[in-house]
GROMACS .gro file of C-alpha atoms in nm:
model
  116
    1UNK     CA    1  -1.229   0.104   1.337
    2UNK     CA    2  -0.967   0.229   1.094
    3UNK     CA    3  -0.640   0.285   1.272
    4UNK     CA    4  -0.308   0.410   1.136
    5UNK     CA    5  -0.004   0.429   1.361
    6UNK     CA    6   0.322   0.583   1.243
    7UNK     CA    7   0.662   0.511   1.389
    8UNK     CA    8   1.025   0.585   1.313
    9UNK     CA    9   1.041   0.961   1.336
   10UNK     CA   10   1.355   1.117   1.473
   11UNK     CA   11   1.606   1.398   1.466
   12UNK     CA   12   1.857   1.349   1.188
   13UNK     CA   13   2.136   1.553   1.034
   14UNK     CA   14   2.115   1.683   0.678
   15UNK     CA   15   2.215   1.411   0.435
   16UNK     CA   16   2.101   1.138   0.670
   17UNK     CA   17   1.830   0.878   0.632
   18UNK     CA   18   1.518   0.770   0.816
   19UNK     CA   19   1.257   0.503   0.761
   20UNK     CA   20   0.899   0.569   0.865
   21UNK     CA   21   0.651   0.289   0.907
   22UNK     CA   22   0.272   0.294   0.923
   23UNK     CA   23   0.083   0.002   1.076
   24UNK     CA   24  -0.277  -0.023   0.956
   25UNK     CA   25  -0.572  -0.206   1.103
   26UNK     CA   26  -0.951  -0.208   1.091
   27UNK     CA   27  -0.993  -0.226   0.714
   28UNK     CA   28  -0.896  -0.431   0.411
   29UNK     CA   29  -0.552  -0.280   0.374
   30UNK     CA   30  -0.470  -0.456   0.049
   31UNK     CA   31  -0.766  -0.296  -0.132
   32UNK     CA   32  -0.653   0.066  -0.100
   33UNK     CA   33  -0.390   0.304  -0.215
   34UNK     CA   34  -0.189   0.434   0.080
   35UNK     CA   35  -0.026   0.773   0.108
   36UNK     CA   36   0.219   0.974   0.313
   37UNK     CA   37   0.161   1.343   0.374
   38UNK     CA   38   0.356   1.601   0.565
   39UNK     CA   39   0.272   1.933   0.718
   40UNK     CA   40   0.463   2.230   0.851
   41UNK     CA   41   0.297   2.481   1.082
   42UNK     CA   42   0.131   2.753   0.879
   43UNK     CA   43   0.131   2.554   0.557
   44UNK     CA   44  -0.109   2.318   0.387
   45UNK     CA   45  -0.070   1.946   0.429
   46UNK     CA   46   0.138   1.819   0.137
   47UNK     CA   47   0.115   1.486  -0.040
   48UNK     CA   48   0.459   1.326  -0.030
   49UNK     CA   49   0.411   0.979  -0.178
   50UNK     CA   50   0.143   0.726  -0.265
   51UNK     CA   51   0.144   0.358  -0.349
   52UNK     CA   52  -0.113   0.140  -0.521
   53UNK     CA   53  -0.285  -0.158  -0.364
   54UNK     CA   54  -0.041  -0.404  -0.519
   55UNK     CA   55   0.265  -0.184  -0.469
   56UNK     CA   56   0.335  -0.158  -0.840
   57UNK     CA   57   0.245   0.207  -0.895
   58UNK     CA   58   0.392   0.491  -0.692
   59UNK     CA   59   0.379   0.868  -0.705
   60UNK     CA   60   0.602   1.127  -0.543
   61UNK     CA   61   0.608   1.497  -0.487
   62UNK     CA   62   0.870   1.665  -0.703
   63UNK     CA   63   1.049   1.783  -0.391
   64UNK     CA   64   1.123   1.427  -0.276
   65UNK     CA   65   1.147   1.236  -0.602
   66UNK     CA   66   1.472   1.044  -0.622
   67UNK     CA   67   1.528   1.065  -0.248
   68UNK     CA   68   1.220   0.900  -0.095
   69UNK     CA   69   1.080   0.554  -0.162
   70UNK     CA   70   0.738   0.429  -0.055
   71UNK     CA   71   0.671   0.058  -0.017
   72UNK     CA   72   0.410  -0.169   0.136
   73UNK     CA   73   0.373  -0.517   0.276
   74UNK     CA   74   0.016  -0.638   0.244
   75UNK     CA   75   0.090  -0.946   0.454
   76UNK     CA   76   0.181  -0.723   0.747
   77UNK     CA   77  -0.054  -0.431   0.675
   78UNK     CA   78   0.229  -0.183   0.673
   79UNK     CA   79   0.342   0.096   0.447
   80UNK     CA   80   0.689   0.245   0.477
   81UNK     CA   81   0.861   0.560   0.364
   82UNK     CA   82   1.235   0.538   0.319
   83UNK     CA   83   1.383   0.887   0.327
   84UNK     CA   84   1.737   0.941   0.207
   85UNK     CA   85   1.951   1.251   0.156
   86UNK     CA   86   1.734   1.440   0.398
   87UNK     CA   87   1.724   1.817   0.383
   88UNK     CA   88   1.620   2.073   0.644
   89UNK     CA   89   1.314   2.150   0.432
   90UNK     CA   90   1.198   1.791   0.488
   91UNK     CA   91   1.134   1.883   0.850
   92UNK     CA   92   0.763   1.831   0.915
   93UNK     CA   93   0.504   1.616   1.082
   94UNK     CA   94   0.446   1.314   0.862
   95UNK     CA   95   0.108   1.144   0.836
   96UNK     CA   96  -0.002   0.810   0.701
   97UNK     CA   97  -0.329   0.830   0.509
   98UNK     CA   98  -0.599   0.620   0.347
   99UNK     CA   99  -0.924   0.724   0.184
  100UNK     CA  100  -1.199   0.471   0.246
  101UNK     CA  101  -1.558   0.518   0.132
  102UNK     CA  102  -1.497   0.886   0.071
  103UNK     CA  103  -1.352   0.947   0.417
  104UNK     CA  104  -0.987   1.029   0.482
  105UNK     CA  105  -0.821   0.864   0.778
  106UNK     CA  106  -0.496   0.983   0.929
  107UNK     CA  107  -0.233   0.850   1.160
  108UNK     CA  108  -0.140   1.043   1.470
  109UNK     CA  109   0.146   1.218   1.295
  110UNK     CA  110   0.515   1.173   1.360
  111UNK     CA  111   0.782   1.440   1.379
  112UNK     CA  112   1.080   1.433   1.146
  113UNK     CA  113   1.341   1.698   1.214
  114UNK     CA  114   1.639   1.747   0.986
  115UNK     CA  115   1.891   1.975   1.148
  116UNK     CA  116   2.258   2.004   1.231
   0.00000   0.00000   0.00000
């Protein structure tokens, strides 16, 4: 069974930093691109960052480029999202994601709140 479990969410002040981590199990983690999405109530789920199977290629939403960094450790089956210079508009529920055999799997979601 594919399982994705996020951790590291918190309340942080604008300009602060957080590191989210996603622990994966139940599939060959190293074979797949992994992604982070986020969603605010009333809005569509937004792709934030993705990373290739070997960690060499990454993509970012324009809104986070230069502030967020996605990384992975295939030995530990984890993918992280380092978030720096956080803004109130980064407030959302963040989800770890993988598409396997045409099916999207999601973590439980973790709240990140950026507020003073």
